[in-house]
Every structure is written in C-alpha cells, then in structure tokens.
GROMACS .gro file of C-alpha atoms in nm:
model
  440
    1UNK     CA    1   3.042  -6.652  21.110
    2UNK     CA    2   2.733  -6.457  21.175
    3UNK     CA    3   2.515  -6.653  21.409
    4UNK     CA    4   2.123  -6.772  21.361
    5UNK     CA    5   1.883  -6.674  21.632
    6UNK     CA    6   1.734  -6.973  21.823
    7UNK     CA    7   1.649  -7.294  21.776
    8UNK     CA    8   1.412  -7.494  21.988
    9UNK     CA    9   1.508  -7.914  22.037
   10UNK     CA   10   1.271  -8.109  22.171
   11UNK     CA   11   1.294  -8.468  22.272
   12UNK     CA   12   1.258  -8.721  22.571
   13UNK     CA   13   1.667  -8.861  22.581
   14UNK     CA   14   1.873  -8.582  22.730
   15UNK     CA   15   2.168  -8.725  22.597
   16UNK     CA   16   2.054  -8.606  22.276
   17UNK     CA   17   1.938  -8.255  22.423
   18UNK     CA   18   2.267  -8.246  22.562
   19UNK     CA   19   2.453  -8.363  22.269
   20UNK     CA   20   2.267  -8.174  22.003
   21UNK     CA   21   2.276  -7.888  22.231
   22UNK     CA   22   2.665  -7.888  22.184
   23UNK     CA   23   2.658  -7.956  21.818
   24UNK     CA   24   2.462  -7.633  21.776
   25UNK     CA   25   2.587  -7.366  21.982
   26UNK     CA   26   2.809  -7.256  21.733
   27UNK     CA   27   2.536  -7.188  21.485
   28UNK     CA   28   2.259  -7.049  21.741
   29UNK     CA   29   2.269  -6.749  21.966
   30UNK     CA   30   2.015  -6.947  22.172
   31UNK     CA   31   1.947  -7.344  22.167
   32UNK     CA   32   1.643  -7.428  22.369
   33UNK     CA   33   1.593  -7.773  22.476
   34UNK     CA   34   1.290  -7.946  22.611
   35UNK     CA   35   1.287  -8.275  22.724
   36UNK     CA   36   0.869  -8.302  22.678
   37UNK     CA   37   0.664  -8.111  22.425
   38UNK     CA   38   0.454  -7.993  22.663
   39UNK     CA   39   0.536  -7.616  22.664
   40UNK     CA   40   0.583  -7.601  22.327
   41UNK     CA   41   0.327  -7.329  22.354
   42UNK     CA   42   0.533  -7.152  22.592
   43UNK     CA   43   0.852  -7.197  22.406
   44UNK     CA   44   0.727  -7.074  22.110
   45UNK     CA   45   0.550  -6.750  22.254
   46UNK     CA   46   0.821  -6.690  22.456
   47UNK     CA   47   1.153  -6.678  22.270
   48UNK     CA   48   1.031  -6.735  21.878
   49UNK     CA   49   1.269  -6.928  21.815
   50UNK     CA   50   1.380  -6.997  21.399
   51UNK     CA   51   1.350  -7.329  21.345
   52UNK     CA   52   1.175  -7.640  21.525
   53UNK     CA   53   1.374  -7.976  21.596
   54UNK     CA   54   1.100  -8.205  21.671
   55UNK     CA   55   1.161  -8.589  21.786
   56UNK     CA   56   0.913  -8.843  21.702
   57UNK     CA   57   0.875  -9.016  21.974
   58UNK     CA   58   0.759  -8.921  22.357
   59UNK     CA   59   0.603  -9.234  22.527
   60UNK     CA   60   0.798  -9.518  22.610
   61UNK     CA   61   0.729  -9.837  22.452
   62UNK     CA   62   0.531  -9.614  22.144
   63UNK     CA   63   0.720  -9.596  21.816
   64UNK     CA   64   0.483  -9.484  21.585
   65UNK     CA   65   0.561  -9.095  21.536
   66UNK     CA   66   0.196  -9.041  21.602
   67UNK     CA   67   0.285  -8.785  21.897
   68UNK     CA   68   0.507  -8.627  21.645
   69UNK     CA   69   0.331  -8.546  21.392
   70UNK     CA   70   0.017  -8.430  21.631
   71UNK     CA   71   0.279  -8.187  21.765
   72UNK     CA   72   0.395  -8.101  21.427
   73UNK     CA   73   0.055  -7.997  21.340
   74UNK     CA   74   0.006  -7.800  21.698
   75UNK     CA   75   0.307  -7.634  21.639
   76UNK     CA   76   0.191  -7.543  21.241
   77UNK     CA   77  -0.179  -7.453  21.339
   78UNK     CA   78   0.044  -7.154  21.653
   79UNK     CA   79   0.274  -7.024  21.376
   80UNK     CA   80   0.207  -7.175  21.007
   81UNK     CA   81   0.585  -7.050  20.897
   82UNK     CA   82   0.756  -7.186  21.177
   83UNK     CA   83   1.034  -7.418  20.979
   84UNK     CA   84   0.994  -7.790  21.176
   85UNK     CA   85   1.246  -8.010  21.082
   86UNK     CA   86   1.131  -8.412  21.231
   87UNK     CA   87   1.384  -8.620  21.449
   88UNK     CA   88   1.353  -9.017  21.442
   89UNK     CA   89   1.523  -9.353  21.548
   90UNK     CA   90   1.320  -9.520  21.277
   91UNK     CA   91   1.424  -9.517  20.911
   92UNK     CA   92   1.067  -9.522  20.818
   93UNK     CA   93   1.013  -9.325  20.465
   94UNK     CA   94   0.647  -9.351  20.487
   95UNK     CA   95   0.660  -9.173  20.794
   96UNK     CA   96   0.924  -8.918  20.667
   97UNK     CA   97   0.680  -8.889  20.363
   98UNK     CA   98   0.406  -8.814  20.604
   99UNK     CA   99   0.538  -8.563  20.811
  100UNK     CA  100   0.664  -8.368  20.519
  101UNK     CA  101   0.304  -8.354  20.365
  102UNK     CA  102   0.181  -8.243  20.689
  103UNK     CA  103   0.390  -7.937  20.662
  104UNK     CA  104   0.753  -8.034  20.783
  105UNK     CA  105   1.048  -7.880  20.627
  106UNK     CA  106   1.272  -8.180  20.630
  107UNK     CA  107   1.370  -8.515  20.862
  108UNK     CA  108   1.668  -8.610  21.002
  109UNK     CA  109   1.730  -9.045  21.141
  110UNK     CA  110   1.917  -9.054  21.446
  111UNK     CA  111   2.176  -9.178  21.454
  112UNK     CA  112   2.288  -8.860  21.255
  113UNK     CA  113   2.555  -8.731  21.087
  114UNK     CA  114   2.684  -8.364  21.236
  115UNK     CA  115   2.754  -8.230  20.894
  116UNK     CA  116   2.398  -8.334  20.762
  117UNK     CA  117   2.155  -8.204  21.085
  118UNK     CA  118   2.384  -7.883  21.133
  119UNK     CA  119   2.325  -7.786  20.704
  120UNK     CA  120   1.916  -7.895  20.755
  121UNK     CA  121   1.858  -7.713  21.082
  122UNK     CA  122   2.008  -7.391  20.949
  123UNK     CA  123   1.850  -7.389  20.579
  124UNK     CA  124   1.526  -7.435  20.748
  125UNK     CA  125   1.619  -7.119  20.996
  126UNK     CA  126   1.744  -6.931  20.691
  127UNK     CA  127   1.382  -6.978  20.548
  128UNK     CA  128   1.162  -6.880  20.814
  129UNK     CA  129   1.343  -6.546  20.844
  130UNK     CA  130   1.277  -6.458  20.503
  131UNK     CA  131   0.905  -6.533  20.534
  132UNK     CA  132   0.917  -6.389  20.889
  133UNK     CA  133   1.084  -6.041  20.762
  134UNK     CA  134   0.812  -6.040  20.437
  135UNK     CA  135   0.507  -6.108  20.593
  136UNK     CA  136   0.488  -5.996  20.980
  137UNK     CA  137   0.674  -5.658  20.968
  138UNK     CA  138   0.482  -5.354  21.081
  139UNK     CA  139   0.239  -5.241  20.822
  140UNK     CA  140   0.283  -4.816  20.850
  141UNK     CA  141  -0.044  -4.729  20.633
  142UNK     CA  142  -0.152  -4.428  20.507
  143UNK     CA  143  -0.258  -4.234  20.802
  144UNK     CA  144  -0.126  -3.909  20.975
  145UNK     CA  145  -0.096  -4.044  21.325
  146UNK     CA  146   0.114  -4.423  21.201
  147UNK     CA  147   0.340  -4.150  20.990
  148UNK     CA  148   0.426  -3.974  21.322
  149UNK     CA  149   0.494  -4.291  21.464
  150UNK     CA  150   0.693  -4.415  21.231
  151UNK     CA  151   0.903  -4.070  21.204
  152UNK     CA  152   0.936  -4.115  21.629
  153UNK     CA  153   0.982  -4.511  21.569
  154UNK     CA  154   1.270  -4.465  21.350
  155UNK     CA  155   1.466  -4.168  21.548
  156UNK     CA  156   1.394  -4.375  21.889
  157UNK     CA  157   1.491  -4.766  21.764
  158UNK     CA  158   1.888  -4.741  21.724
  159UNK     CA  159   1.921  -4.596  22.097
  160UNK     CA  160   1.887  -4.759  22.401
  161UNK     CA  161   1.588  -4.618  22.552
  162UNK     CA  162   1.337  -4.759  22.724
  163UNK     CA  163   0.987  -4.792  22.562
  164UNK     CA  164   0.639  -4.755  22.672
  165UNK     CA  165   0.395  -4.877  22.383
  166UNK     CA  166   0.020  -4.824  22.488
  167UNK     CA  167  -0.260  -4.861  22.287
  168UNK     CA  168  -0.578  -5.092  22.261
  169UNK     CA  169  -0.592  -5.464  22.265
  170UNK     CA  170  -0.517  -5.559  21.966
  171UNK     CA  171  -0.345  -5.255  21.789
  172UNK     CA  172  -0.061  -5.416  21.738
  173UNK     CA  173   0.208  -5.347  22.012
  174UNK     CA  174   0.384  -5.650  21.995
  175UNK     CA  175   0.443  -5.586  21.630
  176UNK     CA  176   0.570  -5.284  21.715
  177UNK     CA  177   0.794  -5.377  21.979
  178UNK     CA  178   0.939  -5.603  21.761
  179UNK     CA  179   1.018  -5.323  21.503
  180UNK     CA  180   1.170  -5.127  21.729
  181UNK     CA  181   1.419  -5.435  21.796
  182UNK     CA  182   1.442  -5.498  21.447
  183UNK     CA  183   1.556  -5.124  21.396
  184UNK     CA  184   1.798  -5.129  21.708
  185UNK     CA  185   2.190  -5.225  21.755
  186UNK     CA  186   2.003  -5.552  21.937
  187UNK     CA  187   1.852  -5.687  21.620
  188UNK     CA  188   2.120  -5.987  21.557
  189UNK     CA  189   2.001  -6.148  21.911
  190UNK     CA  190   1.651  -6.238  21.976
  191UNK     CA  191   1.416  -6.037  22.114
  192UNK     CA  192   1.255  -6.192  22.430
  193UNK     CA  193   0.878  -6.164  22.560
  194UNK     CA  194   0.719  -6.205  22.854
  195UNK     CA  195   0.326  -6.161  22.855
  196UNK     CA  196   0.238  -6.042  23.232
  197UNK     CA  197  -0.139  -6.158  23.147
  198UNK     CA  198  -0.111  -6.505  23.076
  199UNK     CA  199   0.128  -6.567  23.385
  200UNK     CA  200   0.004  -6.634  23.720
  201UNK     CA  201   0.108  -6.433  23.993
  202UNK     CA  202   0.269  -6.711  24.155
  203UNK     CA  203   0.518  -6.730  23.884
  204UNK     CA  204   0.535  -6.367  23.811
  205UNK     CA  205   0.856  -6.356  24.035
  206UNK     CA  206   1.040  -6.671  23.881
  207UNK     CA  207   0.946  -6.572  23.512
  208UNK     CA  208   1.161  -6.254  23.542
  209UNK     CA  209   1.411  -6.288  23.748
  210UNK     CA  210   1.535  -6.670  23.766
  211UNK     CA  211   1.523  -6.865  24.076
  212UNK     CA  212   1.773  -7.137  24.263
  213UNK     CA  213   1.772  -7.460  24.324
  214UNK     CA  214   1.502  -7.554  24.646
  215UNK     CA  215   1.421  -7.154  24.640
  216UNK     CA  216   1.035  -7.317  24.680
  217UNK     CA  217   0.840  -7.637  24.585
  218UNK     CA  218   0.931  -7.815  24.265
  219UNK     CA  219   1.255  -7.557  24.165
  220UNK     CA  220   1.450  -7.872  24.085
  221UNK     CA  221   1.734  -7.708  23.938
  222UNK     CA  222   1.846  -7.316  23.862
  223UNK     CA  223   1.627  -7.141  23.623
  224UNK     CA  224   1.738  -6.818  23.398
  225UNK     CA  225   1.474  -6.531  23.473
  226UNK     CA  226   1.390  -6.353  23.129
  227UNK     CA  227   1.630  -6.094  23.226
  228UNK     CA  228   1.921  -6.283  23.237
  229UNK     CA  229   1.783  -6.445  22.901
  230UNK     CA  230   1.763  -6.125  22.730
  231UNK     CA  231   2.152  -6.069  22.801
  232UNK     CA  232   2.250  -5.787  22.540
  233UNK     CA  233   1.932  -5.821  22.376
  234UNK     CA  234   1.579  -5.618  22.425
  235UNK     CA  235   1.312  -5.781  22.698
  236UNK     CA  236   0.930  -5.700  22.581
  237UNK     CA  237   0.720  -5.655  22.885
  238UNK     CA  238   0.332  -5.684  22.766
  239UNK     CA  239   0.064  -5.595  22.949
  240UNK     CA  240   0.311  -5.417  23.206
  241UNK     CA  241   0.011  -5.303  23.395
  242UNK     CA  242  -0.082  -5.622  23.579
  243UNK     CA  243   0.262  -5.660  23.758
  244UNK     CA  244   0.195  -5.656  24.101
  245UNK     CA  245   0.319  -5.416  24.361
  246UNK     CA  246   0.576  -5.588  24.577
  247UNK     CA  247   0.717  -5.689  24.211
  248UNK     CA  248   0.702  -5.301  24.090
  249UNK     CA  249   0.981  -5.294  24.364
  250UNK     CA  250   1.223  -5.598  24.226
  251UNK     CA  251   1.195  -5.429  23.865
  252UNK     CA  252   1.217  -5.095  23.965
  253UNK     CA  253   1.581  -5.204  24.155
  254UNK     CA  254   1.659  -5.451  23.862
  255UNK     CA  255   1.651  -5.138  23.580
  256UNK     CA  256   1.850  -4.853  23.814
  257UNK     CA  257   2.124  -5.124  23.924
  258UNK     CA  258   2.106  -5.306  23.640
  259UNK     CA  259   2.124  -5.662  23.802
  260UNK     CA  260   1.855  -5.904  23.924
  261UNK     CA  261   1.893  -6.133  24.224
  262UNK     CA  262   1.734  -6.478  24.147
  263UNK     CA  263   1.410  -6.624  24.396
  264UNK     CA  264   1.644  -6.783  24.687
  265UNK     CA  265   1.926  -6.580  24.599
  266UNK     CA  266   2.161  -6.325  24.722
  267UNK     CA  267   2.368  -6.301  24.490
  268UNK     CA  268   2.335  -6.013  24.207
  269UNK     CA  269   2.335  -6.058  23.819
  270UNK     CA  270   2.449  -5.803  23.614
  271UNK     CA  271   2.253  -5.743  23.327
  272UNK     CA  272   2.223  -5.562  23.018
  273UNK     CA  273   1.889  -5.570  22.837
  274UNK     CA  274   1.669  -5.262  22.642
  275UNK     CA  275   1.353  -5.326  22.786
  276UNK     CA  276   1.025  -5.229  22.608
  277UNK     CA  277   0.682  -5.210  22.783
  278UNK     CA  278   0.302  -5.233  22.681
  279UNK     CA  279  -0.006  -5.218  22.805
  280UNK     CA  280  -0.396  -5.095  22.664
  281UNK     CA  281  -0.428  -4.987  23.075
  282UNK     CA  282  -0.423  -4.635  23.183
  283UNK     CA  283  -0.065  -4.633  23.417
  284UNK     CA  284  -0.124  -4.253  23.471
  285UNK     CA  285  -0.473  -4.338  23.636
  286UNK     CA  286  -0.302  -4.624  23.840
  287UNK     CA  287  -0.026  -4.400  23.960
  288UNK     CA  288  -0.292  -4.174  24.111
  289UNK     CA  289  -0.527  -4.473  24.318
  290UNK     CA  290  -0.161  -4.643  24.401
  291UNK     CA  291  -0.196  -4.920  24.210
  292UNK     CA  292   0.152  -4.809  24.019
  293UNK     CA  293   0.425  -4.709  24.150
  294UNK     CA  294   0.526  -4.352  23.990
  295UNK     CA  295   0.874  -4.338  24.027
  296UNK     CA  296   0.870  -4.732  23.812
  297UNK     CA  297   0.657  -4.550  23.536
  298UNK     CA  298   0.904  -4.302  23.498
  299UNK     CA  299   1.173  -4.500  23.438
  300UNK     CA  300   1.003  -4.749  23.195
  301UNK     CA  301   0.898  -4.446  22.991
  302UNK     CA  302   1.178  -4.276  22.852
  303UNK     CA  303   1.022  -4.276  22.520
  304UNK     CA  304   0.608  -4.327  22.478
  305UNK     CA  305   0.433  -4.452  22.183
  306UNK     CA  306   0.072  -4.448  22.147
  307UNK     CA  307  -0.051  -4.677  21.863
  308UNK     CA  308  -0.367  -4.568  21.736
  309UNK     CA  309  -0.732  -4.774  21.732
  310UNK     CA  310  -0.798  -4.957  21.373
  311UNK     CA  311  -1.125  -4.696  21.365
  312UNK     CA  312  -0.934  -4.393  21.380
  313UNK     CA  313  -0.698  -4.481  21.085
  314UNK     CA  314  -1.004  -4.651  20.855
  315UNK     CA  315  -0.740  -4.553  20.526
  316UNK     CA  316  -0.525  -4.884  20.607
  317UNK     CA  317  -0.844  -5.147  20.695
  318UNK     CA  318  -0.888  -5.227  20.322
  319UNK     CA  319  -0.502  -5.235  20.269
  320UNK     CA  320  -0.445  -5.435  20.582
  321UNK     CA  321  -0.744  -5.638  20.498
  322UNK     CA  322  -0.539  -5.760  20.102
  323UNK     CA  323  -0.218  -5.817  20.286
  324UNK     CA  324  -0.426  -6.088  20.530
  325UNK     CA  325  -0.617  -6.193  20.251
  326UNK     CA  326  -0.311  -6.309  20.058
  327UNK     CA  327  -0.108  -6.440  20.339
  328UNK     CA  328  -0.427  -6.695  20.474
  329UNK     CA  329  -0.438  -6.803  20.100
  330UNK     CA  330  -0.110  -6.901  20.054
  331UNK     CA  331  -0.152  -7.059  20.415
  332UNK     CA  332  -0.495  -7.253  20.321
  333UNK     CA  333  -0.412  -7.297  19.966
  334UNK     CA  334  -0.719  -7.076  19.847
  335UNK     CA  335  -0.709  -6.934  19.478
  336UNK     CA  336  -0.874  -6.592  19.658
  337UNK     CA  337  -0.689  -6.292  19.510
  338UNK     CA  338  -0.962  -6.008  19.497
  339UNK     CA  339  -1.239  -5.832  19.717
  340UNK     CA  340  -1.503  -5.634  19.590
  341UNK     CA  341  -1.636  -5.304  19.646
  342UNK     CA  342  -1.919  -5.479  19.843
  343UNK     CA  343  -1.678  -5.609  20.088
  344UNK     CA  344  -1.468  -5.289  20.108
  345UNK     CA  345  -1.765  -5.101  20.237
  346UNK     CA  346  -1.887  -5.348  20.486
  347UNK     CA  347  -1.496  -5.343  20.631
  348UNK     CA  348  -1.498  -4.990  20.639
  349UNK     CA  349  -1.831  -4.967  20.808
  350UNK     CA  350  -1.736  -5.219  21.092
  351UNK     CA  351  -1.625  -5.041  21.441
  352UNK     CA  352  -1.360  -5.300  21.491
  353UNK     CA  353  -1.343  -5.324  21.879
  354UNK     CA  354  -1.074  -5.581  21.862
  355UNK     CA  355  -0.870  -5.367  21.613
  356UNK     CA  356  -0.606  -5.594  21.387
  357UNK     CA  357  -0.634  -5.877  21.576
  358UNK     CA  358  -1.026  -5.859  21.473
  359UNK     CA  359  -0.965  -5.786  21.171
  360UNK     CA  360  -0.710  -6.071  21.045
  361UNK     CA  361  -0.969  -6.328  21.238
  362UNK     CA  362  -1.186  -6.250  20.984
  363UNK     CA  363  -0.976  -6.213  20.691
  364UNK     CA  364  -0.877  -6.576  20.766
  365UNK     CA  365  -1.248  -6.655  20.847
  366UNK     CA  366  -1.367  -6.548  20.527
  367UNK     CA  367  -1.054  -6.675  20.335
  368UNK     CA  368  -1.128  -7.043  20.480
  369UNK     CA  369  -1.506  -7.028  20.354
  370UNK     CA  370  -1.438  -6.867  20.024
  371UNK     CA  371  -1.532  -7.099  19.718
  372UNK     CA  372  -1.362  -6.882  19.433
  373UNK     CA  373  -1.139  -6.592  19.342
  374UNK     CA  374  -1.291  -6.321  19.530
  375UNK     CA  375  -1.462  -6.306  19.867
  376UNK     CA  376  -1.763  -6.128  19.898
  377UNK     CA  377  -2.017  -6.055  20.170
  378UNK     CA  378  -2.189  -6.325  20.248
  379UNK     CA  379  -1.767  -6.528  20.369
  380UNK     CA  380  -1.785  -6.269  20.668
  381UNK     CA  381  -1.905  -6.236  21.020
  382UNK     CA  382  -1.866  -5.903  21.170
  383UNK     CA  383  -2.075  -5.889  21.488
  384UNK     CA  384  -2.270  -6.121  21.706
  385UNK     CA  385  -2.627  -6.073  21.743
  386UNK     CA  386  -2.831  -5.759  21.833
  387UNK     CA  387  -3.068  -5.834  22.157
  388UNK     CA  388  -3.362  -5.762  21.886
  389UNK     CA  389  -3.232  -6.062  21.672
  390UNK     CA  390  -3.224  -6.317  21.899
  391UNK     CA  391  -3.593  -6.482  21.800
  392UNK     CA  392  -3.671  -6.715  21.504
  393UNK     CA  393  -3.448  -6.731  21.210
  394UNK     CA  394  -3.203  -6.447  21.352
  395UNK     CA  395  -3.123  -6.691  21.647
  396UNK     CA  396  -2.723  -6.747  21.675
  397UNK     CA  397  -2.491  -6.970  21.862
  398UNK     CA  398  -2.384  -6.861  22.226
  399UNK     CA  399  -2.047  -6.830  22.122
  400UNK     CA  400  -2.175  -6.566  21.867
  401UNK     CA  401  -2.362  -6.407  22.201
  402UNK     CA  402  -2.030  -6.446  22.416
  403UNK     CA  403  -1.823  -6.289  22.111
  404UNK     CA  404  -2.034  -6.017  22.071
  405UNK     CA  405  -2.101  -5.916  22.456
  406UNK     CA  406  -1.701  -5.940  22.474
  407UNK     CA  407  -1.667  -5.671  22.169
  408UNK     CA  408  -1.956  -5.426  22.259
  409UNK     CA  409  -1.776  -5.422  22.623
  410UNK     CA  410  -1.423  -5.350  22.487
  411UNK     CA  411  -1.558  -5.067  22.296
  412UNK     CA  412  -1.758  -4.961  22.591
  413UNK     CA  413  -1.492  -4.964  22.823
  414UNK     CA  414  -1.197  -4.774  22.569
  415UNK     CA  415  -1.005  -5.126  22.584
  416UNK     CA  416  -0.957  -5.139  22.953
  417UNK     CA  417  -0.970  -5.516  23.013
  418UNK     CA  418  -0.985  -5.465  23.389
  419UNK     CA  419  -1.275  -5.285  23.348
  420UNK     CA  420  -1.415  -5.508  23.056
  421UNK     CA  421  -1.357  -5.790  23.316
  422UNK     CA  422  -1.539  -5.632  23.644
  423UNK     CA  423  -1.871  -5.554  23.375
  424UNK     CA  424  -1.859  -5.925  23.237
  425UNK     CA  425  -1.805  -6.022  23.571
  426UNK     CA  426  -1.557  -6.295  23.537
  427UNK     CA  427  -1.183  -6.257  23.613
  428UNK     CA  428  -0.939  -6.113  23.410
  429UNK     CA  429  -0.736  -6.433  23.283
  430UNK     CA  430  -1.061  -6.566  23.181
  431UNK     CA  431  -1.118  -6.242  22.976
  432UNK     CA  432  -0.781  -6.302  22.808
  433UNK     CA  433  -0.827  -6.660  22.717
  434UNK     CA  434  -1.155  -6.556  22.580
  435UNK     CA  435  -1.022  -6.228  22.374
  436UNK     CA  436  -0.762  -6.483  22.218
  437UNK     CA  437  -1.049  -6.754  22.109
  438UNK     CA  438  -1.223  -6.470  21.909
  439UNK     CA  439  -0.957  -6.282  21.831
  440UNK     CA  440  -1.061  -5.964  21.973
   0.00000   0.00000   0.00000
C-alpha cells in the first residue's frame, strides 16, 4: 500500500499522541504530534503536512471547543486548503456543526473507532493533494528565460544533484524547489524546509542537525535535526545566505560525509537527503569579503537556477494575475470571474518590487473588495504614497508609508535584504516579518 505523506496530530493527552501515533504509521510516511498548538505555525511551514488532526480542547477544566475552532480558523487563514479534520471527547453536534461551517473537513468523538478515524484522516489527505497538485504547481508562462528553466528544471529534477535556486524575494523559489522534488525519484516522501531567516541563530545549530538530551538549557529530550528528518527525501535550505560561519563548517562536513553529529553528540548519523538551496543574496560577492565559505558554495551548487524578476517576464503578470484571481474567489466565495482591459494595463505598468508574492497580495486584495463579476481599478492598491502626496486629501496611512519605503528599497537595492535592511536601518528579521505583512 502506497503511503500518504504526513499528517500533523495535535492534542494535550499524550496517550492519544502516542496511541494515534501508532494507529497511523502505517498510512503516513511522517506522523507529527504536538502536544500544544502552539507551533502550529511552525509545523505547518516546516513539514506541510496533508491533513490536520485537531483536538478540541487545550486548557484544563475548559470544554467548550472554543480553542479549537480559533485554531481551526488560524490554521485555515496560513493555508485555506489544508484538510482539518476536529478531535473531541464531547458528542456535541452543534459543535461538530460549527466547526464544519467554519471550514473543517470532518470530526471524529473520542473514544474512536480505528476503522472510522484511519478512512476520515486519509480521505481528507487524499483531498488536499488534489487541490495542492491543481492550484500551487509552478506556473512556467510564456517567457524565453521560464522556458529555459523549465527545459534545465526538467533534465536536472530526476537526478540527485544539489540545487542552488537564486533569484529575488519573492520570485518564487520555494515553488520551484518544490517542483524540482515533485519531478525527482524523492517525490513519494515529503519534501522538508527549513527557512534560515526566520530562525534565530541560537537555534540555527539544533534546527539542522538534532541535538541530545541536556546538550544545553531546556533540550528535555532528543530532537531529530531536519537532516535526519529529510531521510531519503530532499531538504530545502531558504535563504542559505544567512547561515553563519562556524555553521558553514558543520554543513559543509554533513554533505561530503554524508552524516550529521547531533548538538551534545559524538556520535555520527548517516544520512541521505538531496538538498536544495536558495537565497535572493549575492554568495559570489560573500565568497570574496569572507562572509561564505567557497569551497561550501561549490558543493551546494552542482546545478544553478536563476529565476527571473516578475518585471522582466511582464507576458505571464496578466496570466498569473487570472489564476490568483480565481483561486481567492473560490477561497472568499466571490462571483469575480473577469478583469478588464483597464486593469490589465495598470498590472502591466506596475514595477512589482515584491514580484509574485506582490502580486497575489493584491489579487487577493482586490478579490476581497470586489462587489461584482469583474474587478476593475479602483479594487487595487499598487504603491504607497509619493513624498509629493502626502498633504490634504492624498494623505495615507503609515502602513501605506512603511509598505511603500519597504518596496522602493527592494527595488533600489536589486532584492538584497541585507542591504534593504542596513538603508531602513532596522535589523534584518524585522525586515522579514515586515516583507511577509505586505507581501513583498
């Protein structure tokens, strides 16, 4: 039997972690458990798992499935198609009625019957691949430089090869990476991510390579690295640029011996992972000031891809701009099904700093204050203020200021955020947070 990805469990008795745990591992490649919903976010970047297994219930002496169904709508507002499937001690059908309105895909009442949650958890899985492989694949376009790419893409995927992806922030690498996967001999596991610029250094170490029991403060038990969690699968590196030095070392050993050695550890791993790397950061410039090692670079870029900026392939905005257009409707339950020519030539005349990622934030901008059929001008926002409009009836909010200082310095600065960070002059995880809250 051909298994499903991953499946994430979360709830506060870990006799039912461990039990359902068991119950599952036949089905899953991967079951996740956590015993508290609080890095769901984390979870959910991290391993994108196929199906959600949600309990109820989180604070003792509170029965009312309020925390669930907040969490249910956390987890729909990060990834709309995510299948959640609701876990309760309470045979409450107002409650099951409730949470199924609010976007859940079914609900099981503990206790449960095997047969019943294993048939619910994997229909659910089984429908959030299909949407999953329909609507977030890699969109080629129409362009000369994405056919290249494509025609590399599809040579490069089925081997083994390690994969350099650079490009600006928001072009898309992820995507890509994920294509590549998709493509490869590694496509029935899941592929595994680490972002390098939403993790503090302190963790950099533990993230990747596991740690021990007692290796430092709070390591209350052994911890898989993402390494080890990517056994036989591909490991997604993004924004490879901000790993420090003394950890350019660890992963530069880790891919030639192919083993890691856990924080507190002596004792080597082995393990076998295709690893794919990205960044929007110059690693050739970093190699010459020292601030990469050159012989690591090398060896993480068997195979380079450059994906190009949104500006320089202006045939796909309009067609990218439809294929957002219809997925936010079916998400918000719009009747929107056309743009005019109006709207066409205001895309096309936009810069588009923030690339895709810019792009889809307003598609599902406009989508969200559309009143009709077809969006026209007046549902989008395409820049903040100019320093000339900032008087009398022209005046806009600060976060329209913030957004568009943000923009004009990504554009300024080619997409290099350390750079976009030192001329903002705030530091670079701010920067990142911010980039994600505008989606630039």
């Amino acid at each position: 039997m051909k298994k499903h990805g991953a499946i994430l469990v979360v709830d506060d008795h870990r006799g039912v972690l461990s039990a359902v745990s068991l119950l599952l591992r036949p089905y899953f490649e991967q079951v996740i458990t956590l015993p508290s919903p609080v890095r769901i976010d984390e979870t959910l970047r991290n391993h994108r798992p196929d199906c959600v297994l949600l309990d109820m219930n989180f604070s003792a002496g509170i029965n009312n499935g309020n925390e669930g169904l907040y969490w249910l709508a956390h987890i729909k507002r990060m990834n709309p198609d995510m299948p959640v499937v609701l876990f309760t001690a309470y045979a409450d059908i107002d409650l099951a009625v409730r949470g199924i309105q609010q976007g859940a895909s079914d609900f099981i009442v503990k206790p449960w019957e095997n047969a019943r949650l294993v048939d619910t958890v994997l229909k659910a899985s089984s429908r959030t691949k299909r949407a999953s492989s329909a609507d977030n694949g890699m969109f080629w376009g129409e362009s000369d430089a994405m056919k290249r790419l494509r025609d590399m893409v599809e040579r490069v995927a089925p081997t083994d090869a390690n994969v350099l992806i650079t490009g600006e922030n928001g072009t898309g690498k992820e995507v890509l990476a994920r294509e590549i996967h998709g493509l490869s001999g590694r496509r029935d596991k899941p592929m595994y991510t680490v972002d390098m610029g939403s993790v503090t250094e302190t963790l950099f170490e533990s993230e990747l390579f596991g740690h021990v029991k007692g290796a430092f403060t709070h390591a209350v038990t052994d911890r898989q690295g993402k390494f080890e969690a990517a056994e036989g699968s591909t490991l997604f590196m993004d924004e490879i640029g901000n790993l420090p030095p003394h950890l350019q070392s660890k992963l530069l050993v880790t891919l030639q011996n192919r083993e890691v050695v856990r924080v507190g550890s002596n004792k080597p791993v082995k393990v076998d992972i295709r690893l794919i790397c990205a960044t929007n950061r110059n690693l050739d410039a970093m190699t010459g000031d020292g601030r990469f090692r050159e012989d690591l670079l090398y060896r993480i870029n068997t195979i380079h891809l450059q994906l190009p900026p949104l500006r320089e392939r202006r045939e796909d905005i309009v067609p990218l701009a439809r294929i957002f257009m219809a997925r936010f409707a079916r998400q918000y339950d719009r009747p929107v099904t056309e743009t005019g020519g109006d709207v066409e030539r205001l895309l096309l005349s936009h810069s588009w700093p923030g690339n895709i990622r810019e792009l889809q934030h307003v598609v599902e901008k406009a989508v969200i204050l559309s009143d009709g059929e077809r969006l026209d001008p007046r549902h989008f926002s395409l820049a903040g203020p100019r320093p000339s409009d900032l008087t009398g009836d022209r005046m806009e909010t600060l976060e329209d200021m913030e957004r568009h200082m943000i923009a004009k310095a990504v554009g300024d600065c080619g997409g290099n955020l350390s750079a976009v960070a030192s001329k903002l002059g705030i530091t670079r995880q701010t920067l990142y947070n911010k980039l994600k809250k505008y989606g630039l």
